[in-house]
XYZ file of C-alpha atoms in Angstrom:
397
model
C -10.353 6.683 -17.234
C -10.940 9.683 -15.637
C -8.691 11.402 -13.730
C -7.275 14.090 -11.783
C -4.024 15.676 -9.671
C -3.459 14.508 -6.059
C -5.258 17.734 -5.505
C -8.219 16.840 -7.312
C -7.866 19.382 -10.508
C -7.249 18.214 -14.445
C -3.926 17.528 -15.006
C -2.627 20.136 -17.334
C 1.241 19.713 -17.399
C 2.088 18.197 -20.925
C 5.407 16.300 -19.662
C 3.345 14.490 -16.861
C 0.126 13.475 -20.226
C 3.399 12.502 -22.179
C 4.669 10.371 -19.548
C 1.971 8.626 -18.644
C 1.309 8.319 -21.876
C 5.061 6.030 -22.790
C 4.157 4.388 -19.742
C 0.584 3.350 -20.735
C 2.295 1.893 -24.007
C 6.103 1.192 -23.269
C 7.116 -1.522 -21.047
C 10.331 -1.069 -20.213
C 10.046 2.754 -19.119
C 7.748 1.606 -16.721
C 8.798 2.894 -13.465
C 11.866 5.797 -14.721
C 10.232 9.394 -13.934
C 12.320 12.056 -15.762
C 14.053 14.601 -14.282
C 11.547 17.123 -15.377
C 8.929 15.495 -14.096
C 10.132 15.055 -10.249
C 8.769 18.525 -9.933
C 4.724 17.431 -10.742
C 5.090 14.698 -8.480
C 4.259 14.949 -4.717
C 7.762 13.466 -3.750
C 11.323 13.660 -4.537
C 11.234 10.525 -3.747
C 9.212 7.020 -4.565
C 10.592 4.170 -2.929
C 6.996 2.632 -4.708
C 9.279 3.065 -7.953
C 12.611 1.762 -6.748
C 15.440 0.321 -8.836
C 16.816 -2.649 -9.666
C 20.118 -2.944 -8.936
C 19.946 -3.172 -5.073
C 18.878 -5.748 -2.918
C 16.189 -6.397 -1.189
C 15.246 -7.878 1.831
C 11.381 -9.049 2.118
C 9.550 -10.477 5.836
C 6.087 -10.391 7.012
C 5.282 -11.708 10.712
C 3.643 -10.229 13.589
C 4.256 -7.090 14.220
C 5.810 -5.088 17.607
C 7.002 -2.020 18.597
C 10.786 -1.609 17.947
C 11.220 -4.341 14.937
C 11.914 -1.415 12.607
C 14.908 0.114 14.577
C 16.011 -4.165 15.600
C 16.083 -4.952 11.561
C 17.885 -1.781 9.930
C 20.453 -1.702 12.690
C 21.149 -5.190 12.125
C 21.392 -3.839 8.783
C 24.156 -0.818 9.555
C 26.649 -3.420 12.077
C 26.253 -5.307 8.891
C 28.056 -1.948 6.994
C 24.741 -2.286 4.573
C 23.366 0.714 3.940
C 19.896 1.485 3.456
C 18.677 2.717 -0.279
C 14.859 3.092 0.323
C 12.594 0.602 3.152
C 8.294 0.342 2.822
C 6.855 -1.426 5.296
C 2.626 -1.232 6.603
C 1.173 -2.952 9.372
C -2.664 -3.887 9.421
C -4.179 -7.027 12.078
C -1.026 -6.828 14.285
C 0.735 -8.208 10.956
C 3.508 -6.433 8.857
C 4.518 -6.361 5.778
C 8.145 -5.364 5.231
C 10.730 -4.586 2.077
C 14.111 -2.561 2.614
C 16.788 -2.267 -0.382
C 20.034 -1.800 0.744
C 23.723 -1.884 -0.590
C 27.170 -2.253 0.257
C 28.240 0.553 2.792
C 31.713 0.719 1.681
C 31.539 0.089 -1.982
C 28.001 1.465 -2.252
C 27.316 -1.693 -5.569
C 24.516 -4.319 -5.458
C 25.106 -7.119 -2.941
C 25.830 -10.192 -4.951
C 28.261 -12.147 -3.009
C 26.078 -15.434 -2.015
C 28.790 -15.579 0.910
C 27.949 -11.962 2.311
C 23.781 -12.232 1.284
C 24.116 -15.704 3.408
C 25.385 -13.577 6.403
C 22.466 -11.069 6.216
C 19.996 -13.649 5.498
C 20.787 -15.291 8.495
C 21.586 -11.890 10.712
C 17.791 -10.413 10.059
C 16.412 -13.755 10.220
C 17.436 -14.298 13.579
C 15.882 -10.294 14.601
C 12.793 -11.371 13.126
C 12.342 -14.451 14.948
C 13.192 -13.302 18.656
C 10.937 -12.712 20.711
C 7.905 -15.070 18.630
C 5.663 -17.294 19.946
C 5.165 -21.163 19.571
C 3.554 -21.489 15.958
C 4.039 -17.702 14.748
C 4.615 -17.691 10.908
C 7.370 -15.358 9.819
C 9.270 -15.240 6.139
C 11.921 -13.676 5.586
C 13.523 -13.266 1.624
C 16.215 -11.622 0.424
C 17.221 -11.684 -3.202
C 20.519 -10.431 -4.985
C 19.423 -7.466 -7.918
C 17.070 -8.739 -10.804
C 15.228 -7.050 -13.941
C 11.640 -6.579 -14.034
C 10.876 -7.140 -10.158
C 7.579 -6.397 -8.853
C 6.068 -3.069 -8.207
C 6.835 -2.245 -4.114
C 3.112 -1.412 -3.109
C 2.088 -4.399 -5.676
C 4.850 -7.185 -3.250
C 3.524 -5.517 -0.222
C 0.062 -5.965 -1.575
C 1.627 -10.435 -1.816
C 2.955 -11.056 1.175
C -0.024 -9.268 3.141
C -2.146 -11.675 1.306
C 0.309 -14.321 1.681
C 0.346 -13.874 5.410
C -3.255 -13.811 5.767
C -3.605 -10.353 7.259
C -7.486 -10.701 6.079
C -8.555 -13.127 8.459
C -9.495 -10.840 11.347
C -11.303 -8.326 8.668
C -15.375 -7.749 8.812
C -17.263 -5.698 6.559
C -20.564 -4.074 8.055
C -24.266 -6.557 8.430
C -26.941 -7.005 6.842
C -28.419 -4.001 8.216
C -26.272 -1.634 6.268
C -26.478 -3.226 3.755
C -28.359 0.327 2.106
C -24.962 1.765 2.579
C -26.601 5.053 3.765
C -24.125 7.550 6.355
C -22.281 4.724 6.997
C -18.140 5.208 6.257
C -17.356 1.871 6.717
C -16.201 0.132 3.800
C -18.967 -2.656 2.621
C -18.672 -5.791 0.153
C -21.747 -7.714 -1.448
C -21.057 -10.164 -3.833
C -23.319 -11.797 -6.033
C -23.745 -14.472 -8.481
C -25.386 -14.113 -11.883
C -25.916 -17.304 -13.708
C -27.304 -17.115 -16.425
C -23.678 -15.335 -17.320
C -21.386 -17.236 -14.918
C -20.436 -13.913 -13.516
C -19.713 -12.800 -9.100
C -21.082 -9.282 -8.764
C -18.940 -7.816 -6.472
C -20.229 -4.462 -5.157
C -17.972 -2.188 -3.130
C -18.101 1.353 -1.408
C -15.559 2.650 1.009
C -14.142 6.372 1.136
C -12.219 7.892 -1.566
C -8.645 7.992 -1.843
C -5.997 7.537 -3.993
C -4.854 4.787 -5.518
C -7.942 2.795 -3.987
C -8.404 1.270 -7.501
C -5.042 -0.421 -7.838
C -5.986 -1.331 -4.218
C -8.540 -3.136 -4.933
C -7.263 -4.856 -8.581
C -4.556 -6.795 -6.715
C -6.667 -8.105 -4.062
C -9.363 -9.317 -7.273
C -6.212 -10.553 -9.431
C -4.080 -12.156 -6.495
C -7.007 -14.601 -5.688
C -6.505 -15.901 -9.734
C -9.763 -13.644 -10.444
C -10.683 -11.934 -13.778
C -12.344 -9.010 -14.247
C -14.428 -8.727 -16.904
C -17.103 -5.217 -17.119
C -16.552 -2.601 -14.567
C -17.851 0.389 -13.200
C -16.377 3.075 -11.181
C -17.228 6.300 -9.720
C -16.253 8.592 -7.246
C -19.200 11.265 -5.621
C -17.988 13.615 -2.804
C -15.948 11.105 0.082
C -16.903 8.071 -0.675
C -16.853 5.580 -3.786
C -18.495 2.603 -5.755
C -17.206 -0.360 -7.429
C -18.828 -2.688 -9.368
C -17.037 -6.100 -10.543
C -18.201 -8.479 -12.366
C -15.420 -11.689 -12.298
C -15.212 -15.159 -12.918
C -12.275 -17.107 -11.237
C -9.257 -17.682 -13.974
C -9.105 -21.623 -14.099
C -12.845 -20.887 -15.806
C -14.069 -22.661 -12.298
C -17.558 -22.084 -11.653
C -17.617 -22.166 -7.889
C -19.139 -20.120 -5.588
C -19.646 -21.185 -2.820
C -19.984 -19.233 0.716
C -16.817 -19.370 2.093
C -15.653 -18.592 -1.015
C -17.701 -14.691 -1.246
C -16.370 -14.463 2.889
C -12.885 -15.208 1.770
C -13.101 -12.190 -1.371
C -14.779 -10.267 0.725
C -12.766 -9.888 3.454
C -9.179 -9.753 1.183
C -11.296 -6.857 -0.664
C -11.638 -5.314 2.435
C -7.777 -5.817 4.063
C -6.628 -4.980 1.118
C -8.914 -1.053 1.409
C -7.464 -1.023 4.777
C -3.532 -1.897 4.449
C -3.311 1.614 3.027
C -4.559 3.491 5.631
C -3.155 5.422 7.670
C -3.012 4.740 11.369
C -0.721 7.506 13.706
C 1.368 10.705 13.854
C 2.333 11.285 10.069
C 6.736 12.612 10.744
C 7.860 13.744 7.263
C 11.748 14.136 7.140
C 13.854 15.525 3.751
C 17.845 15.136 5.703
C 21.143 14.612 4.045
C 21.287 11.144 3.357
C 24.075 9.033 5.147
C 24.509 4.740 6.255
C 22.855 4.323 9.572
C 20.511 7.077 8.853
C 17.089 5.147 9.223
C 18.613 3.005 12.361
C 19.317 6.294 14.045
C 16.061 7.821 13.495
C 14.206 4.490 14.276
C 16.237 4.072 17.220
C 14.995 7.225 18.082
C 11.641 6.138 17.841
C 12.191 3.162 19.925
C 13.534 4.763 23.563
C 10.098 7.354 23.436
C 8.244 5.028 23.110
C 6.818 5.738 19.783
C 5.897 2.410 17.486
C 6.009 2.465 13.574
C 2.559 1.885 11.715
C 4.080 2.694 8.604
C 6.924 4.224 6.650
C 7.729 4.930 3.062
C 11.347 6.295 2.682
C 14.109 6.500 -0.163
C 17.335 8.579 -1.016
C 18.439 9.880 -4.089
C 21.866 11.388 -3.765
C 23.066 13.399 -1.354
C 19.274 13.498 0.309
C 16.393 10.997 2.373
C 13.254 11.546 1.995
C 9.828 9.866 3.551
C 7.186 9.852 5.725
C 6.708 7.673 9.253
C 3.303 7.429 10.902
C 3.155 6.645 14.879
C 1.573 5.520 17.705
C 2.989 5.263 20.964
C 3.192 1.905 22.766
C 0.241 0.519 22.837
C -0.674 1.439 19.395
C -2.763 5.114 20.995
C -2.047 8.841 19.547
C 1.390 9.824 20.302
C 1.196 12.392 22.218
C 2.318 15.366 20.707
C 5.144 16.475 23.899
C 7.369 13.725 23.466
C 6.555 13.616 19.142
C 8.854 17.547 19.607
C 10.651 15.859 22.461
C 11.994 13.824 19.215
C 11.871 15.673 16.818
C 15.164 17.763 18.350
C 16.692 14.832 19.354
C 16.663 13.782 15.231
C 16.949 17.669 13.960
C 14.106 20.216 13.594
C 14.510 21.029 11.066
C 14.332 17.718 9.126
C 11.987 15.879 11.298
C 8.211 17.725 10.560
C 4.744 16.648 12.103
C 2.019 16.641 8.670
C -0.132 19.228 8.998
C -4.002 19.905 8.021
C -4.750 22.670 6.929
C -6.127 24.741 9.715
C -2.515 24.336 11.276
C -3.898 21.429 14.077
C -2.020 18.434 13.895
C -3.731 15.308 13.042
C -3.190 11.683 14.096
C -4.435 9.413 11.072
C -6.061 10.486 7.391
C -8.763 7.724 8.692
C -9.444 10.494 11.773
C -9.299 13.319 9.819
C -12.381 12.010 7.446
C -14.550 10.871 11.075
C -14.180 14.156 11.943
C -14.925 15.865 8.452
C -17.694 18.053 8.221
C -20.644 17.341 5.562
C -22.570 14.577 4.940
C -21.923 11.328 3.612
C -22.398 11.211 -0.549
C -25.948 8.245 -0.129
C -25.590 5.428 -2.574
C -27.020 5.451 -6.427
C -30.249 4.498 -6.869
C -29.164 3.040 -9.783
C -26.006 0.277 -10.165
C -23.292 1.454 -11.951
C -22.763 -1.941 -13.259
C -26.205 -2.597 -14.057
C -25.904 1.125 -16.045
C -22.905 -0.452 -17.458
C -24.613 -3.694 -18.318
C -26.978 -1.370 -20.962
C -24.691 -0.275 -22.943
C -22.753 -3.026 -23.666
C -24.206 -6.221 -23.124
C -25.012 -6.357 -26.889
C -21.344 -6.466 -27.013
C -20.393 -8.612 -24.534
C -19.272 -11.438 -26.786
C -17.205 -9.613 -28.067
C -14.896 -8.363 -24.813
C -11.687 -9.994 -24.284
C -11.266 -9.988 -20.377
C -8.999 -7.298 -18.910
C -4.746 -9.430 -18.071
C -3.544 -7.941 -15.214
Protein backbone atom coordinates (compact mmCIF):
# COMPACT_ATOMS: atom_id res chain seq x y z
CA UNK A 1 0.00 0.00 0.00
CA UNK A 2 1.25 3.47 -0.90
CA UNK A 3 -0.38 5.98 1.46
CA UNK A 4 -0.39 9.69 2.34
CA UNK A 5 -1.87 11.67 5.21
CA UNK A 6 -5.26 13.40 4.96
CA UNK A 7 -3.62 16.38 3.19
CA UNK A 8 -1.94 14.22 0.57
CA UNK A 9 1.53 14.55 2.08
CA UNK A 10 4.09 11.88 2.89
CA UNK A 11 3.65 10.33 6.33
CA UNK A 12 6.71 11.28 8.40
CA UNK A 13 5.44 11.21 11.98
CA UNK A 14 7.09 8.23 13.66
CA UNK A 15 4.36 7.96 16.30
CA UNK A 16 1.69 7.60 13.61
CA UNK A 17 3.75 5.03 11.71
CA UNK A 18 4.29 3.00 14.88
CA UNK A 19 0.56 3.13 15.69
CA UNK A 20 -0.32 1.84 12.20
CA UNK A 21 2.16 -1.03 12.57
CA UNK A 22 0.78 -1.97 15.97
CA UNK A 23 -2.83 -1.73 14.81
CA UNK A 24 -2.15 -4.06 11.89
CA UNK A 25 -0.25 -6.67 13.91
CA UNK A 26 -2.05 -6.66 17.26
CA UNK A 27 -5.85 -6.85 17.14
CA UNK A 28 -6.07 -6.07 20.85
CA UNK A 29 -4.85 -2.53 20.18
CA UNK A 30 -7.30 -1.69 17.40
CA UNK A 31 -9.33 1.38 18.23
CA UNK A 32 -6.95 2.50 20.99
CA UNK A 33 -5.48 5.88 20.05
CA UNK A 34 -2.49 6.91 22.20
CA UNK A 35 -2.58 10.40 23.67
CA UNK A 36 0.63 11.42 21.91
CA UNK A 37 -1.01 10.61 18.57
CA UNK A 38 -4.06 12.84 19.05
CA UNK A 39 -2.29 15.89 17.59
CA UNK A 40 -1.63 13.99 14.36
CA UNK A 41 -5.30 13.27 13.72
CA UNK A 42 -7.81 15.55 12.06
CA UNK A 43 -10.16 15.57 15.06
CA UNK A 44 -9.73 15.26 18.81
CA UNK A 45 -12.56 12.74 18.94
CA UNK A 46 -12.95 9.75 16.65
CA UNK A 47 -16.48 8.38 17.08
CA UNK A 48 -15.61 5.53 14.72
CA UNK A 49 -13.22 4.15 17.32
CA UNK A 50 -15.88 3.87 19.96
CA UNK A 51 -15.50 2.47 23.42
CA UNK A 52 -17.16 -0.85 24.13
CA UNK A 53 -18.11 0.44 27.57
CA UNK A 54 -21.33 2.12 26.42
CA UNK A 55 -24.75 0.90 25.40
CA UNK A 56 -25.35 1.08 21.64
CA UNK A 57 -28.63 2.05 20.01
CA UNK A 58 -29.00 1.22 16.30
CA UNK A 59 -31.83 2.09 13.95
CA UNK A 60 -32.54 1.99 10.23
CA UNK A 61 -35.59 3.11 8.30
CA UNK A 62 -37.10 5.89 6.25
CA UNK A 63 -35.47 9.25 6.84
CA UNK A 64 -37.56 12.28 7.77
CA UNK A 65 -36.82 15.84 8.96
CA UNK A 66 -36.44 16.10 12.72
CA UNK A 67 -35.86 12.39 13.36
CA UNK A 68 -32.51 12.90 15.11
CA UNK A 69 -34.06 15.64 17.24
CA UNK A 70 -36.90 13.35 18.31
CA UNK A 71 -34.52 10.50 19.19
CA UNK A 72 -32.12 12.67 21.20
CA UNK A 73 -35.02 14.36 23.02
CA UNK A 74 -36.39 10.95 24.02
CA UNK A 75 -32.98 9.91 25.35
CA UNK A 76 -32.68 13.12 27.36
CA UNK A 77 -36.16 12.53 28.81
CA UNK A 78 -34.98 9.10 29.96
CA UNK A 79 -31.89 10.70 31.56
CA UNK A 80 -29.50 9.04 29.10
CA UNK A 81 -26.25 10.78 28.20
CA UNK A 82 -25.12 10.55 24.55
CA UNK A 83 -21.38 9.87 24.35
CA UNK A 84 -21.17 9.43 20.56
CA UNK A 85 -23.54 9.51 17.60
CA UNK A 86 -23.01 8.71 13.93
CA UNK A 87 -25.71 8.74 11.24
CA UNK A 88 -25.74 8.42 7.44
CA UNK A 89 -28.62 9.10 5.06
CA UNK A 90 -28.86 7.71 1.54
CA UNK A 91 -31.73 7.28 -0.91
CA UNK A 92 -34.27 8.52 1.68
CA UNK A 93 -33.06 5.87 4.16
CA UNK A 94 -31.19 6.46 7.41
CA UNK A 95 -28.83 4.37 9.54
CA UNK A 96 -27.95 5.67 12.99
CA UNK A 97 -25.76 4.43 15.84
CA UNK A 98 -25.85 6.24 19.18
CA UNK A 99 -23.77 5.31 22.23
CA UNK A 100 -25.33 6.17 25.58
CA UNK A 101 -24.73 5.83 29.31
CA UNK A 102 -26.71 6.52 32.45
CA UNK A 103 -26.88 10.30 32.69
CA UNK A 104 -26.89 10.43 36.49
CA UNK A 105 -24.30 7.81 37.36
CA UNK A 106 -22.28 8.14 34.12
CA UNK A 107 -21.95 4.36 33.91
CA UNK A 108 -23.00 1.82 31.26
CA UNK A 109 -26.68 0.87 31.24
CA UNK A 110 -26.76 -2.78 32.29
CA UNK A 111 -30.14 -3.30 34.01
CA UNK A 112 -32.52 -5.22 31.76
CA UNK A 113 -35.49 -3.17 32.99
CA UNK A 114 -33.82 0.11 32.04
CA UNK A 115 -32.73 -1.28 28.67
CA UNK A 116 -36.28 -2.42 27.95
CA UNK A 117 -37.61 1.03 28.89
CA UNK A 118 -35.18 2.78 26.57
CA UNK A 119 -35.88 0.36 23.73
CA UNK A 120 -39.64 0.77 24.03
CA UNK A 121 -39.38 4.56 24.04
CA UNK A 122 -37.05 4.75 21.06
CA UNK A 123 -39.12 2.25 19.10
CA UNK A 124 -42.21 4.41 19.54
CA UNK A 125 -40.28 7.47 18.33
CA UNK A 126 -38.83 6.01 15.15
CA UNK A 127 -42.07 4.28 14.20
CA UNK A 128 -44.14 7.46 14.56
CA UNK A 129 -45.64 8.69 11.28
CA UNK A 130 -44.61 5.46 9.55
CA UNK A 131 -46.47 4.27 6.48
CA UNK A 132 -48.05 0.87 6.08
CA UNK A 133 -45.44 -1.72 5.19
CA UNK A 134 -42.56 0.58 6.10
CA UNK A 135 -39.34 -1.19 7.15
CA UNK A 136 -37.87 -0.23 10.53
CA UNK A 137 -35.18 -1.82 12.63
CA UNK A 138 -34.46 -0.83 16.24
CA UNK A 139 -31.77 -2.56 18.28
CA UNK A 140 -30.34 -1.80 21.71
CA UNK A 141 -27.28 -3.68 22.96
CA UNK A 142 -25.44 -3.66 26.27
CA UNK A 143 -21.65 -3.07 26.39
CA UNK A 144 -19.76 -5.86 24.65
CA UNK A 145 -16.18 -6.74 23.87
CA UNK A 146 -15.20 -6.79 20.20
CA UNK A 147 -18.01 -4.58 18.92
CA UNK A 148 -17.87 -3.90 15.19
CA UNK A 149 -16.18 -0.70 13.99
CA UNK A 150 -18.91 1.93 13.74
CA UNK A 151 -18.57 2.81 10.05
CA UNK A 152 -18.29 -0.88 9.22
CA UNK A 153 -21.56 -1.40 11.11
CA UNK A 154 -23.25 1.49 9.28
CA UNK A 155 -22.49 -0.23 5.97
CA UNK A 156 -24.04 -3.44 7.29
CA UNK A 157 -27.14 -1.63 8.51
CA UNK A 158 -27.75 0.21 5.24
CA UNK A 159 -27.11 -2.90 3.17
CA UNK A 160 -29.62 -4.84 5.30
CA UNK A 161 -32.07 -1.95 4.83
CA UNK A 162 -31.60 -2.26 1.04
CA UNK A 163 -30.68 1.37 0.42
CA UNK A 164 -29.05 0.21 -2.83
CA UNK A 165 -32.41 -0.44 -4.51
CA UNK A 166 -32.55 2.96 -6.22
CA UNK A 167 -28.89 3.09 -7.25
CA UNK A 168 -28.14 3.29 -10.95
CA UNK A 169 -24.79 3.73 -12.66
CA UNK A 170 -24.13 5.37 -15.99
CA UNK A 171 -25.46 3.57 -19.03
CA UNK A 172 -23.39 1.88 -21.71
CA UNK A 173 -22.75 5.13 -23.56
CA UNK A 174 -20.31 6.08 -20.78
CA UNK A 175 -18.37 2.85 -20.86
CA UNK A 176 -15.18 4.62 -21.93
CA UNK A 177 -15.52 6.77 -18.78
CA UNK A 178 -13.82 9.79 -20.37
CA UNK A 179 -14.81 13.09 -18.79
CA UNK A 180 -17.60 11.62 -16.65
CA UNK A 181 -17.30 12.06 -12.87
CA UNK A 182 -20.16 9.75 -11.88
CA UNK A 183 -19.54 6.36 -10.29
CA UNK A 184 -19.03 3.62 -12.89
CA UNK A 185 -19.13 -0.09 -12.16
CA UNK A 186 -18.66 -2.82 -14.78
CA UNK A 187 -18.63 -6.55 -14.04
CA UNK A 188 -17.27 -9.17 -16.44
CA UNK A 189 -16.57 -12.88 -16.16
CA UNK A 190 -13.14 -14.50 -16.29
CA UNK A 191 -14.49 -17.94 -17.07
CA UNK A 192 -11.18 -19.80 -17.32
CA UNK A 193 -10.39 -18.88 -13.70
CA UNK A 194 -13.95 -18.69 -12.39
CA UNK A 195 -13.64 -15.05 -11.32
CA UNK A 196 -15.91 -12.07 -11.61
CA UNK A 197 -13.85 -9.04 -12.66
CA UNK A 198 -15.15 -5.82 -11.10
CA UNK A 199 -13.96 -2.45 -12.41
CA UNK A 200 -14.87 0.74 -10.55
CA UNK A 201 -14.09 4.31 -11.52
CA UNK A 202 -15.21 7.20 -9.34
CA UNK A 203 -13.99 10.33 -7.62
CA UNK A 204 -11.10 9.71 -5.28
CA UNK A 205 -11.54 10.36 -1.56
CA UNK A 206 -10.45 9.05 1.80
CA UNK A 207 -11.84 5.67 2.92
CA UNK A 208 -12.89 4.73 -0.62
CA UNK A 209 -11.10 1.37 -0.49
CA UNK A 210 -12.59 0.66 2.95
CA UNK A 211 -16.14 1.34 1.72
CA UNK A 212 -15.72 -0.83 -1.39
CA UNK A 213 -14.28 -3.83 0.45
CA UNK A 214 -17.06 -3.56 3.07
CA UNK A 215 -19.63 -3.97 0.31
CA UNK A 216 -17.87 -6.98 -1.22
CA UNK A 217 -17.56 -8.62 2.21
CA UNK A 218 -21.21 -7.98 3.11
CA UNK A 219 -22.23 -9.74 -0.11
CA UNK A 220 -20.07 -12.76 0.76
CA UNK A 221 -17.44 -12.26 -1.93
CA UNK A 222 -13.74 -13.07 -1.53
CA UNK A 223 -11.05 -10.88 -3.12
CA UNK A 224 -8.27 -12.95 -4.75
CA UNK A 225 -6.46 -10.18 -6.63
CA UNK A 226 -6.89 -6.41 -6.65
CA UNK A 227 -5.29 -3.34 -8.22
CA UNK A 228 -6.07 0.16 -7.02
CA UNK A 229 -4.76 3.43 -8.42
CA UNK A 230 -5.62 7.11 -8.03
CA UNK A 231 -4.59 9.97 -10.28
CA UNK A 232 -5.77 13.53 -9.96
CA UNK A 233 -9.37 13.58 -8.78
CA UNK A 234 -10.28 10.09 -9.97
CA UNK A 235 -9.64 6.57 -8.67
CA UNK A 236 -9.68 3.19 -10.44
CA UNK A 237 -10.27 -0.10 -8.66
CA UNK A 238 -10.23 -3.59 -10.14
CA UNK A 239 -11.07 -6.75 -8.20
CA UNK A 240 -10.97 -10.44 -9.11
CA UNK A 241 -13.57 -12.04 -6.85
CA UNK A 242 -15.46 -15.25 -6.18
CA UNK A 243 -18.35 -16.16 -3.94
CA UNK A 244 -17.27 -17.17 -0.46
CA UNK A 245 -19.20 -20.42 -0.68
CA UNK A 246 -17.40 -21.33 -3.90
CA UNK A 247 -20.58 -21.09 -5.93
CA UNK A 248 -19.89 -20.13 -9.54
CA UNK A 249 -23.32 -18.58 -10.09
CA UNK A 250 -22.96 -15.70 -12.51
CA UNK A 251 -26.42 -14.48 -13.44
CA UNK A 252 -27.34 -11.07 -14.79
CA UNK A 253 -29.42 -10.29 -11.70
CA UNK A 254 -26.45 -11.14 -9.48
CA UNK A 255 -24.23 -8.73 -11.40
CA UNK A 256 -26.83 -5.98 -11.29
CA UNK A 257 -27.24 -6.31 -7.53
CA UNK A 258 -23.48 -6.31 -6.98
CA UNK A 259 -23.08 -3.16 -9.09
CA UNK A 260 -25.88 -1.37 -7.22
CA UNK A 261 -24.42 -2.33 -3.84
CA UNK A 262 -20.97 -1.05 -4.80
CA UNK A 263 -22.42 2.26 -6.00
CA UNK A 264 -24.40 2.58 -2.77
CA UNK A 265 -21.33 1.86 -0.63
CA UNK A 266 -19.41 4.61 -2.43
CA UNK A 267 -22.25 7.15 -2.30
CA UNK A 268 -23.28 6.64 1.35
CA UNK A 269 -20.35 8.61 2.67
CA UNK A 270 -20.89 11.57 0.35
CA UNK A 271 -21.91 14.57 2.42
CA UNK A 272 -24.94 16.48 1.17
CA UNK A 273 -25.62 19.83 2.74
CA UNK A 274 -23.77 22.59 4.51
CA UNK A 275 -21.14 21.37 6.95
CA UNK A 276 -21.25 22.71 10.50
CA UNK A 277 -18.47 21.87 12.96
CA UNK A 278 -19.23 21.94 16.67
CA UNK A 279 -16.86 22.13 19.63
CA UNK A 280 -18.31 23.00 23.01
CA UNK A 281 -18.65 22.02 26.66
CA UNK A 282 -19.91 18.49 27.10
CA UNK A 283 -23.20 18.19 28.97
CA UNK A 284 -26.19 15.88 29.15
CA UNK A 285 -28.82 16.86 26.59
CA UNK A 286 -26.36 18.66 24.29
CA UNK A 287 -27.37 16.68 21.19
CA UNK A 288 -31.04 17.24 22.03
CA UNK A 289 -30.50 21.01 22.35
CA UNK A 290 -28.53 21.36 19.12
CA UNK A 291 -30.84 19.22 16.98
CA UNK A 292 -33.91 20.98 18.40
CA UNK A 293 -32.51 24.32 17.23
CA UNK A 294 -31.91 22.84 13.77
CA UNK A 295 -35.48 21.52 13.59
CA UNK A 296 -37.09 24.74 14.83
CA UNK A 297 -35.26 26.66 12.11
CA UNK A 298 -36.31 24.31 9.33
CA UNK A 299 -32.95 22.54 8.92
CA UNK A 300 -32.72 18.81 8.23
CA UNK A 301 -29.68 16.71 9.17
CA UNK A 302 -28.26 14.53 6.39
CA UNK A 303 -25.22 13.30 8.25
CA UNK A 304 -23.82 13.55 11.77
CA UNK A 305 -20.66 12.45 13.53
CA UNK A 306 -20.21 13.65 17.09
CA UNK A 307 -18.38 12.37 20.13
CA UNK A 308 -17.21 13.38 23.59
CA UNK A 309 -13.85 13.36 25.26
CA UNK A 310 -13.67 14.44 28.86
CA UNK A 311 -15.30 17.82 29.21
CA UNK A 312 -15.49 18.58 25.48
CA UNK A 313 -17.88 17.51 22.74
CA UNK A 314 -16.79 17.82 19.11
CA UNK A 315 -18.24 16.71 15.82
CA UNK A 316 -19.77 17.59 12.48
CA UNK A 317 -23.30 18.05 11.15
CA UNK A 318 -24.35 18.32 7.50
CA UNK A 319 -27.66 20.13 7.06
CA UNK A 320 -30.08 21.11 4.30
CA UNK A 321 -33.45 22.81 4.37
CA UNK A 322 -36.54 20.67 4.97
CA UNK A 323 -36.89 20.04 1.22
CA UNK A 324 -33.35 18.77 0.86
CA UNK A 325 -32.05 21.91 -0.83
CA UNK A 326 -29.07 23.99 0.21
CA UNK A 327 -29.57 25.67 3.56
CA UNK A 328 -29.97 29.44 3.60
CA UNK A 329 -26.87 31.02 5.13
CA UNK A 330 -28.94 33.62 6.98
CA UNK A 331 -30.86 30.83 8.70
CA UNK A 332 -27.61 29.08 9.51
CA UNK A 333 -26.25 32.27 11.06
CA UNK A 334 -29.32 32.55 13.28
CA UNK A 335 -28.84 28.94 14.35
CA UNK A 336 -25.17 29.56 15.05
CA UNK A 337 -25.97 32.54 17.26
CA UNK A 338 -28.64 30.60 19.17
CA UNK A 339 -26.36 27.64 19.82
CA UNK A 340 -23.35 29.85 20.52
CA UNK A 341 -21.20 31.67 17.99
CA UNK A 342 -17.97 30.13 19.26
CA UNK A 343 -19.41 26.62 19.53
CA UNK A 344 -20.69 26.18 15.97
CA UNK A 345 -18.61 27.01 12.91
CA UNK A 346 -19.62 26.94 9.25
CA UNK A 347 -17.02 24.97 7.34
CA UNK A 348 -15.39 27.03 4.64
CA UNK A 349 -13.13 26.15 1.75
CA UNK A 350 -9.58 27.57 1.54
CA UNK A 351 -10.72 30.48 -0.64
CA UNK A 352 -13.11 31.56 2.09
CA UNK A 353 -16.44 30.68 0.48
CA UNK A 354 -18.93 28.41 2.18
CA UNK A 355 -19.24 25.08 0.51
CA UNK A 356 -22.50 23.23 0.55
CA UNK A 357 -21.16 19.73 0.16
CA UNK A 358 -18.16 17.73 -0.89
CA UNK A 359 -19.96 16.59 -4.01
CA UNK A 360 -20.83 20.15 -5.11
CA UNK A 361 -17.25 21.29 -4.60
CA UNK A 362 -16.10 18.44 -6.81
CA UNK A 363 -18.46 19.55 -9.54
CA UNK A 364 -17.32 23.13 -9.29
CA UNK A 365 -13.60 22.45 -9.03
CA UNK A 366 -11.44 23.56 -11.92
CA UNK A 367 -9.24 21.30 -14.01
CA UNK A 368 -10.02 18.48 -16.36
CA UNK A 369 -10.96 15.07 -15.15
CA UNK A 370 -8.19 12.55 -15.59
CA UNK A 371 -8.81 10.08 -18.39
CA UNK A 372 -8.98 6.39 -17.66
CA UNK A 373 -5.71 4.57 -18.30
CA UNK A 374 -5.51 2.81 -21.65
CA UNK A 375 -4.50 -0.46 -20.00
CA UNK A 376 -6.34 -2.59 -17.48
CA UNK A 377 -4.95 -2.46 -13.98
CA UNK A 378 -5.99 -6.04 -13.53
CA UNK A 379 -4.19 -7.13 -16.69
CA UNK A 380 -1.04 -5.45 -15.47
CA UNK A 381 -1.34 -7.18 -12.10
CA UNK A 382 -2.19 -10.47 -13.76
CA UNK A 383 0.91 -10.40 -15.97
CA UNK A 384 3.03 -10.00 -12.85
CA UNK A 385 1.30 -12.63 -10.72
CA UNK A 386 -0.29 -15.19 -13.03
CA UNK A 387 2.49 -17.76 -12.72
CA UNK A 388 2.25 -17.59 -8.92
CA UNK A 389 -1.55 -17.58 -8.72
CA UNK A 390 -1.82 -21.14 -7.48
CA UNK A 391 0.20 -20.17 -4.38
CA UNK A 392 -2.01 -17.25 -3.33
CA UNK A 393 -4.56 -17.58 -0.56
CA UNK A 394 -7.57 -15.31 -0.48
CA UNK A 395 -7.71 -12.10 1.52
CA UNK A 396 -9.75 -12.60 4.66
CA UNK A 397 -11.82 -9.65 5.91
